[in-house]
Amino acid sequence: MSGQGQRLNVVPTVTMLGVMKARLVGATRGHALLKKKSDALTVQFRSILKKIVSTKESMGEIMRNSSFALTEAKYVAGDNIKHVVLESVKSASLRVRSRQENVAGVKLPRFEHFVDHGAGDVKSDLTGLARGGQQVQACRTAYVKAIEVLVELASLQTSFLTLDEAIKTTNRRVNALENVVKPRLENTINYIKGELDELEREDFFRLKKIQGYKKREIERQQQAAKNFADEQYADISLKKGMSINSAHNLLVVGAEKDADIIF
Amino acid sequence: MAGRAQIPTKNSALIAMIADEDTVTGFLLAGVGNVDLRRKTNYLIMDSKTTVKAIEDAFKEFTSREDIAVVLISQYIASMIRFLVDSYNKPVPAILEIPSKDHPYDPAHDSVLSRVRYLFSAESVASGRR
């Protein structure tokens, strides 16, 4: 993976090291939180799925009952019930209201049905029906109940799809943090530490070198001084015919004892 | 969050229907039908003469209308326009597949449950193993 060896391009200073460390802590905390959110959403997802499956089964049952009721009504009231109903359609009295619910941080839609009484009552318009009013009523109640179940199912389905989307994005973010952002930050921190260590080593090395120079300088001076002193003894011993030792005594020791010898 | 589709909070939205005559009659009896000033209805009655193109057009129209929150479609009709139904991924309006008299409900073909099949192949109803 190309993200393994990458690091951010930064100036390797101590401040940047602090900044990178703070960002790594933030990324770690964010990663843990997002993982928790993803787990919570998955739990919700599974429970909604179970509800959807059971609701769909019961819906099949209810639709069958409604179809039976309709067949009965058709049998009793004659076949032109269809035309009467079709003609009498004006404005929907059974409508759906949509709200938003916040579940585990995700806005899920919820539908609920309600009857809008002001939009024209269908009951009064079935004037073409000669017989079978009771069956028609029974049929209508069956279908209204079917609508209730269907609206709830629609609500579950939309929540399901929205949750699916939300889980995908959250998982994408978790994976991004885990596989791209954190390794990059860690590599950057290691790089900065390495550079700082190397700078320190360079400094140390430079210090040692300079100490070495200074020491050699001092040694050389001492050597030069000693050579100079040796030359002086050699001079005196040559002129007066003494040994170097006695010349040394004359110069150094004599100066200490005899106050008369002044140089 | 920015970029995610906003789900509108509406106070009154309609239920659209694409089904055979009997099913639609039943729902109209319950009071779901709506005809507006321009004679546009929120249902499509399907019979043997309806073309696939007409069904497609009706589906596209219902899903792009602002005031429709739920679209009920018979499962055998949904199979005819399966590609449209499967590629539909907006949260609103919700697409529901309902059984009809001659074609009982078959979970293996439901567009939503078949998507779940990929995720939970062992426990899903849609896997057809029940």
Coordinates of C-alpha atoms in Angstrom, one line a residue:
Chain A
M1 CA 0.0 0.0 0.0
S2 CA 1.4 3.3 -0.9
G3 CA 0.3 4.9 2.4
Q4 CA 2.7 2.8 4.4
G5 CA 5.9 4.8 4.0
Q6 CA 4.4 8.3 3.6
R7 CA 4.9 11.1 6.1
L8 CA 3.9 14.7 6.1
N9 CA 6.5 17.2 4.9
V10 CA 7.3 19.3 7.9
V11 CA 10.3 21.2 9.4
P12 CA 11.8 18.8 12.0
T13 CA 11.7 21.1 15.0
V14 CA 10.6 20.4 18.6
T15 CA 7.5 22.5 18.2
M16 CA 6.4 20.4 15.3
L17 CA 7.0 17.3 17.3
G18 CA 4.6 18.5 19.9
V19 CA 2.0 19.5 17.3
M20 CA 2.2 16.0 15.6
K21 CA 1.9 14.3 18.9
A22 CA -1.3 16.3 19.7
R23 CA -2.7 15.4 16.3
L24 CA -2.0 11.7 16.9
V25 CA -3.8 11.8 20.2
G26 CA -6.8 13.5 18.5
A27 CA -6.8 10.9 15.7
T28 CA -6.7 8.0 18.1
R29 CA -9.6 9.4 20.1
G30 CA -11.6 10.2 17.0
H31 CA -11.0 6.6 15.7
A32 CA -12.3 5.1 19.0
L33 CA -15.4 7.3 18.9
L34 CA -16.2 6.6 15.3
K35 CA -15.8 2.9 15.9
K36 CA -18.4 3.1 18.8
K37 CA -20.7 5.1 16.5
S38 CA -20.4 2.5 13.8
D39 CA -21.2 -0.3 16.3
A40 CA -24.2 1.5 17.6
L41 CA -25.5 2.1 14.0
T42 CA -25.0 -1.6 13.1
V43 CA -27.0 -2.7 16.1
Q44 CA -29.9 -0.4 15.1
F45 CA -29.5 -1.6 11.5
R46 CA -29.9 -5.2 12.5
S47 CA -32.9 -4.6 14.7
I48 CA -34.6 -2.6 11.9
L49 CA -33.9 -5.4 9.5
K50 CA -35.6 -7.9 11.7
K51 CA -38.6 -5.7 12.0
I52 CA -38.8 -5.2 8.3
V53 CA -38.7 -9.0 7.7
S54 CA -41.5 -9.6 10.1
T55 CA -43.6 -6.6 8.9
K56 CA -43.3 -7.8 5.3
E57 CA -44.7 -11.2 6.2
S58 CA -47.6 -9.7 8.1
M59 CA -48.2 -7.3 5.2
G60 CA -48.6 -10.3 2.8
E61 CA -51.2 -11.7 5.2
I62 CA -53.1 -8.4 5.5
M63 CA -53.1 -7.8 1.8
R64 CA -54.6 -11.2 1.2
N65 CA -57.4 -10.4 3.7
S66 CA -58.1 -7.1 2.0
S67 CA -58.3 -8.8 -1.4
F68 CA -60.8 -11.2 0.0
A69 CA -62.9 -8.4 1.4
L70 CA -62.8 -6.7 -2.0
T71 CA -63.9 -9.8 -3.8
E72 CA -66.7 -10.2 -1.3
A73 CA -67.8 -6.6 -1.9
K74 CA -67.6 -7.1 -5.7
Y75 CA -69.7 -10.2 -5.5
V76 CA -72.4 -8.6 -3.4
A77 CA -72.5 -5.1 -4.9
G78 CA -72.0 -6.0 -8.5
D79 CA -69.1 -5.4 -10.7
N80 CA -69.6 -1.7 -11.4
I81 CA -68.3 -0.9 -7.9
K82 CA -65.0 -0.3 -9.6
H83 CA -66.3 2.3 -11.9
V84 CA -68.1 4.1 -9.1
V85 CA -65.0 4.2 -7.0
L86 CA -62.9 5.3 -9.9
E87 CA -65.3 8.1 -10.7
S88 CA -65.5 9.3 -7.1
V89 CA -61.8 10.0 -6.6
K90 CA -61.2 13.6 -5.8
S91 CA -58.8 14.5 -3.2
A92 CA -56.9 12.0 -1.0
S93 CA -58.3 11.8 2.4
L94 CA -55.6 9.4 3.7
R95 CA -52.3 11.1 3.7
V96 CA -48.8 10.6 5.0
R97 CA -46.8 12.9 7.3
S98 CA -43.0 12.7 7.4
R99 CA -40.9 13.6 10.4
Q100 CA -37.2 13.3 11.2
E101 CA -36.0 11.3 14.1
N102 CA -32.5 11.4 15.5
V103 CA -31.2 7.9 16.2
A104 CA -27.6 7.5 17.4
G105 CA -26.7 10.7 15.6
V106 CA -28.3 9.9 12.3
K107 CA -31.4 11.6 11.1
L108 CA -33.9 8.9 10.1
P109 CA -37.3 9.7 8.4
R110 CA -40.5 8.4 9.9
F111 CA -43.8 8.3 8.2
E112 CA -47.2 8.3 9.8
H113 CA -50.5 8.3 8.1
F114 CA -53.3 10.5 9.0
V115 CA -56.8 11.1 7.8
D116 CA -57.5 14.5 6.3
H117 CA -61.2 14.9 6.9
G118 CA -61.4 18.2 5.1
A119 CA -60.4 16.7 1.8
G120 CA -63.7 15.3 0.8
D121 CA -65.4 12.3 2.2
V122 CA -65.6 9.3 -0.1
K123 CA -68.5 7.8 1.8
S124 CA -71.0 10.3 0.6
D125 CA -70.0 9.8 -3.0
L126 CA -70.8 6.2 -3.4
T127 CA -74.2 7.0 -4.6
G128 CA -74.1 4.6 -7.5
L129 CA -74.1 1.5 -5.3
A130 CA -77.5 -0.1 -4.9
R131 CA -76.6 -2.9 -2.6
G132 CA -73.8 -4.3 -0.5
G133 CA -73.0 -1.2 1.6
Q134 CA -71.9 -3.3 4.5
Q135 CA -69.4 -5.3 2.5
V136 CA -68.1 -2.1 1.0
Q137 CA -67.5 -0.7 4.5
A138 CA -65.8 -3.9 5.6
C139 CA -63.6 -3.7 2.5
R140 CA -62.7 -0.1 3.2
T141 CA -61.7 -0.8 6.8
A142 CA -59.6 -3.7 5.7
Y143 CA -57.8 -1.5 3.2
V144 CA -57.3 1.3 5.7
K145 CA -55.6 -1.2 8.0
A146 CA -53.5 -2.4 5.1
I147 CA -52.4 1.2 4.5
E148 CA -51.4 1.6 8.2
V149 CA -49.1 -1.4 7.9
L150 CA -47.7 -0.3 4.6
V151 CA -46.9 3.2 5.8
E152 CA -45.0 1.7 8.8
L153 CA -43.2 -0.6 6.4
A154 CA -42.3 2.4 4.2
S155 CA -40.9 4.2 7.2
L156 CA -38.8 1.2 8.2
Q157 CA -37.5 0.8 4.7
T158 CA -36.4 4.4 4.4
S159 CA -34.7 4.3 7.8
F160 CA -33.0 1.1 6.7
L161 CA -31.6 2.7 3.5
T162 CA -30.5 5.8 5.3
L163 CA -28.8 3.8 8.1
D164 CA -27.0 1.7 5.4
E165 CA -25.6 4.9 3.9
A166 CA -24.6 6.3 7.3
I167 CA -22.9 3.0 8.3
K168 CA -20.9 3.0 5.0
T169 CA -19.6 6.6 5.5
T170 CA -18.7 6.0 9.1
N171 CA -16.8 2.8 8.3
R172 CA -15.1 4.6 5.5
R173 CA -13.9 7.3 8.0
V174 CA -12.8 4.6 10.5
N175 CA -10.8 2.8 7.9
A176 CA -9.3 6.1 6.6
L177 CA -8.1 7.1 10.1
E178 CA -6.8 3.6 10.9
N179 CA -4.9 3.0 7.7
V180 CA -3.9 6.4 6.4
V181 CA -4.0 9.2 8.9
K182 CA -2.5 7.4 11.9
P183 CA 0.4 5.7 10.1
R184 CA 1.2 9.0 8.4
L185 CA 1.3 10.8 11.7
E186 CA 3.4 8.1 13.3
N187 CA 5.9 8.1 10.4
T188 CA 6.1 11.9 10.7
I189 CA 6.8 11.7 14.4
N190 CA 9.5 9.1 13.9
Y191 CA 11.1 11.2 11.2
I192 CA 11.2 14.3 13.4
K193 CA 12.6 12.3 16.3
G194 CA 15.3 10.9 14.0
E195 CA 16.2 14.3 12.6
L196 CA 16.4 15.8 16.1
D197 CA 18.6 12.9 17.3
E198 CA 20.8 13.4 14.3
L199 CA 21.1 17.1 15.0
E200 CA 22.0 16.4 18.6
R201 CA 24.6 13.9 17.5
E202 CA 26.1 16.4 15.1
D203 CA 26.2 19.0 17.9
F204 CA 27.9 16.5 20.2
F205 CA 30.4 15.5 17.5
R206 CA 31.2 19.2 16.8
L207 CA 31.7 19.8 20.5
K208 CA 34.0 16.9 20.8
K209 CA 36.0 18.0 17.8
I210 CA 36.4 21.5 19.1
Q211 CA 37.5 20.2 22.5
G212 CA 40.0 18.1 20.7
Y213 CA 41.4 21.1 18.8
K214 CA 41.6 23.1 22.0
K215 CA 43.4 20.4 23.8
R216 CA 45.9 20.0 21.0
E217 CA 46.4 23.8 20.9
I218 CA 47.2 23.8 24.6
E219 CA 49.6 20.9 24.3
R220 CA 51.4 22.6 21.4
Q221 CA 51.9 25.7 23.4
Q222 CA 53.2 23.9 26.3
Q223 CA 55.6 22.0 24.0
A224 CA 56.7 25.3 22.5
A225 CA 57.3 26.8 25.9
K226 CA 59.3 23.8 27.0
N227 CA 61.4 24.0 23.9
F228 CA 62.2 27.6 24.5
A229 CA 63.2 27.0 28.0
D230 CA 65.5 24.1 26.9
E231 CA 67.1 26.4 24.4
Q232 CA 68.0 28.9 27.1
Y233 CA 69.7 26.3 29.2
A234 CA 71.7 25.1 26.3
D235 CA 72.8 28.7 25.6
I236 CA 74.1 29.3 29.1
S237 CA 75.8 25.9 29.3
L238 CA 77.6 26.6 26.0
K239 CA 78.9 30.0 27.1
K240 CA 80.0 29.0 30.6
G241 CA 81.0 25.4 30.1
M242 CA 78.6 24.0 32.6
S243 CA 76.4 21.0 32.3
I244 CA 72.8 21.7 31.4
N245 CA 71.8 20.5 34.8
S246 CA 73.9 23.0 36.7
A247 CA 72.7 25.6 34.2
H248 CA 69.2 24.7 35.1
N249 CA 70.1 25.0 38.8
L250 CA 71.7 28.3 38.2
L251 CA 68.7 29.7 36.4
V252 CA 65.9 28.4 38.3
V253 CA 67.0 27.3 41.8
G254 CA 69.5 30.1 42.1
A255 CA 66.9 32.7 41.4
E256 CA 64.9 31.4 44.2
K257 CA 67.7 31.3 46.8
D258 CA 70.0 34.1 46.0
A259 CA 68.4 37.4 45.9
D260 CA 71.4 39.0 44.4
I261 CA 71.0 37.3 41.1
I262 CA 68.6 39.4 39.2
F263 CA 67.6 38.8 35.6
Chain B
M1 CA -24.2 16.9 7.3
A2 CA -23.6 18.7 4.1
G3 CA -23.8 16.6 1.0
R4 CA -26.2 14.1 2.3
A5 CA -29.8 14.1 0.8
Q6 CA -32.1 16.1 3.0
I7 CA -35.3 14.3 4.0
P8 CA -38.0 16.9 3.9
T9 CA -40.3 17.2 6.8
K10 CA -43.7 17.4 5.2
N11 CA -47.1 17.7 6.6
S12 CA -49.2 16.0 4.0
A13 CA -47.8 13.8 1.3
L14 CA -49.6 11.3 -0.9
I15 CA -49.3 7.6 -1.5
A16 CA -48.8 6.7 -5.1
M17 CA -49.9 3.3 -6.6
I18 CA -48.9 1.2 -9.6
A19 CA -50.9 -1.9 -9.4
D20 CA -53.6 -4.0 -11.1
E21 CA -57.2 -2.9 -11.1
D22 CA -58.5 -4.7 -8.1
T23 CA -55.7 -3.5 -5.8
V24 CA -56.0 0.0 -6.9
T25 CA -59.8 0.0 -6.5
G26 CA -59.4 -1.3 -2.9
F27 CA -57.0 1.5 -2.0
L28 CA -59.1 4.1 -3.7
L29 CA -62.0 2.9 -1.6
A30 CA -59.8 3.6 1.5
G31 CA -59.3 7.1 0.3
V32 CA -55.8 7.2 -1.0
G33 CA -56.6 8.4 -4.5
N34 CA -56.0 12.0 -5.5
V35 CA -56.9 13.9 -8.6
D36 CA -55.6 17.4 -8.9
L37 CA -56.7 20.3 -11.0
R38 CA -54.7 19.2 -14.0
R39 CA -56.3 15.8 -13.9
K40 CA -53.1 14.2 -12.7
T41 CA -53.7 11.2 -10.6
N42 CA -51.4 9.5 -8.1
Y43 CA -52.2 6.0 -9.3
L44 CA -51.6 3.9 -12.4
I45 CA -54.0 1.1 -13.1
M46 CA -52.1 -1.7 -14.8
D47 CA -53.9 -4.1 -17.2
S48 CA -52.8 -6.4 -20.0
K49 CA -52.6 -3.5 -22.5
T50 CA -50.3 -1.3 -20.5
T51 CA -46.8 -1.1 -22.0
V52 CA -43.6 -1.3 -20.1
K53 CA -42.7 2.2 -21.3
A54 CA -45.9 3.6 -19.7
I55 CA -45.0 1.9 -16.4
E56 CA -41.5 3.3 -16.6
D57 CA -42.8 6.8 -17.2
A58 CA -45.3 6.6 -14.4
F59 CA -42.6 5.3 -12.0
K60 CA -40.2 8.1 -13.0
E61 CA -42.9 10.7 -12.6
F62 CA -44.0 9.4 -9.2
T63 CA -40.5 9.4 -7.8
S64 CA -39.7 12.9 -9.0
R65 CA -42.9 14.4 -7.7
E66 CA -42.4 16.4 -4.5
D67 CA -45.6 15.6 -2.8
I68 CA -45.5 11.8 -3.0
A69 CA -43.9 10.1 0.0
V70 CA -44.6 6.4 -0.7
V71 CA -45.0 4.5 -3.9
L72 CA -46.7 1.1 -3.7
I73 CA -46.0 -1.2 -6.6
S74 CA -47.1 -4.7 -7.3
Q75 CA -44.3 -7.1 -7.2
Y76 CA -44.9 -8.6 -10.6
I77 CA -44.9 -5.1 -12.1
A78 CA -41.8 -4.2 -10.2
S79 CA -40.1 -7.2 -11.9
M80 CA -40.9 -5.7 -15.3
I81 CA -39.0 -2.5 -14.5
R82 CA -36.6 -4.3 -12.1
F83 CA -33.6 -2.3 -13.3
L84 CA -35.2 1.0 -12.6
V85 CA -36.4 -0.1 -9.2
D86 CA -33.0 -1.6 -8.2
S87 CA -31.1 1.5 -9.3
Y88 CA -33.3 3.8 -7.3
N89 CA -31.5 4.9 -4.1
K90 CA -33.2 8.0 -2.9
P91 CA -34.7 7.7 0.6
V92 CA -37.9 9.6 -0.3
P93 CA -40.2 8.5 -1.7
A94 CA -40.1 5.0 -0.4
I95 CA -40.7 2.2 -2.8
L96 CA -42.7 -0.7 -1.4
E97 CA -43.4 -3.9 -3.2
I98 CA -46.8 -5.3 -2.5
P99 CA -48.2 -8.7 -3.5
S100 CA -51.2 -8.9 -5.8
K101 CA -54.0 -11.5 -5.9
D102 CA -52.4 -13.8 -8.4
H103 CA -48.8 -13.3 -7.3
P104 CA -48.2 -13.8 -3.6
Y105 CA -45.3 -12.1 -1.9
D106 CA -41.9 -13.4 -2.8
P107 CA -39.1 -12.1 -0.6
A108 CA -36.4 -13.3 -2.9
H109 CA -37.2 -10.7 -5.5
D110 CA -37.8 -7.7 -3.2
S111 CA -35.3 -5.0 -4.2
V112 CA -34.5 -4.0 -0.6
L113 CA -34.1 -7.4 0.8
S114 CA -32.0 -8.6 -2.1
R115 CA -29.5 -5.8 -1.2
V116 CA -29.4 -7.1 2.3
R117 CA -28.6 -10.6 1.0
Y118 CA -25.1 -9.4 0.3
L119 CA -24.6 -8.4 3.9
F120 CA -26.3 -11.2 5.9
S121 CA -26.4 -14.1 3.6
A122 CA -26.8 -16.6 6.4
E123 CA -29.7 -15.1 8.3
S124 CA -31.6 -13.2 5.6
V125 CA -35.1 -14.2 4.5
A126 CA -34.1 -13.1 1.0
S127 CA -31.6 -15.9 0.6
G128 CA -34.4 -18.2 -0.2
R129 CA -33.3 -20.9 2.1
R130 CA -36.3 -20.7 4.4

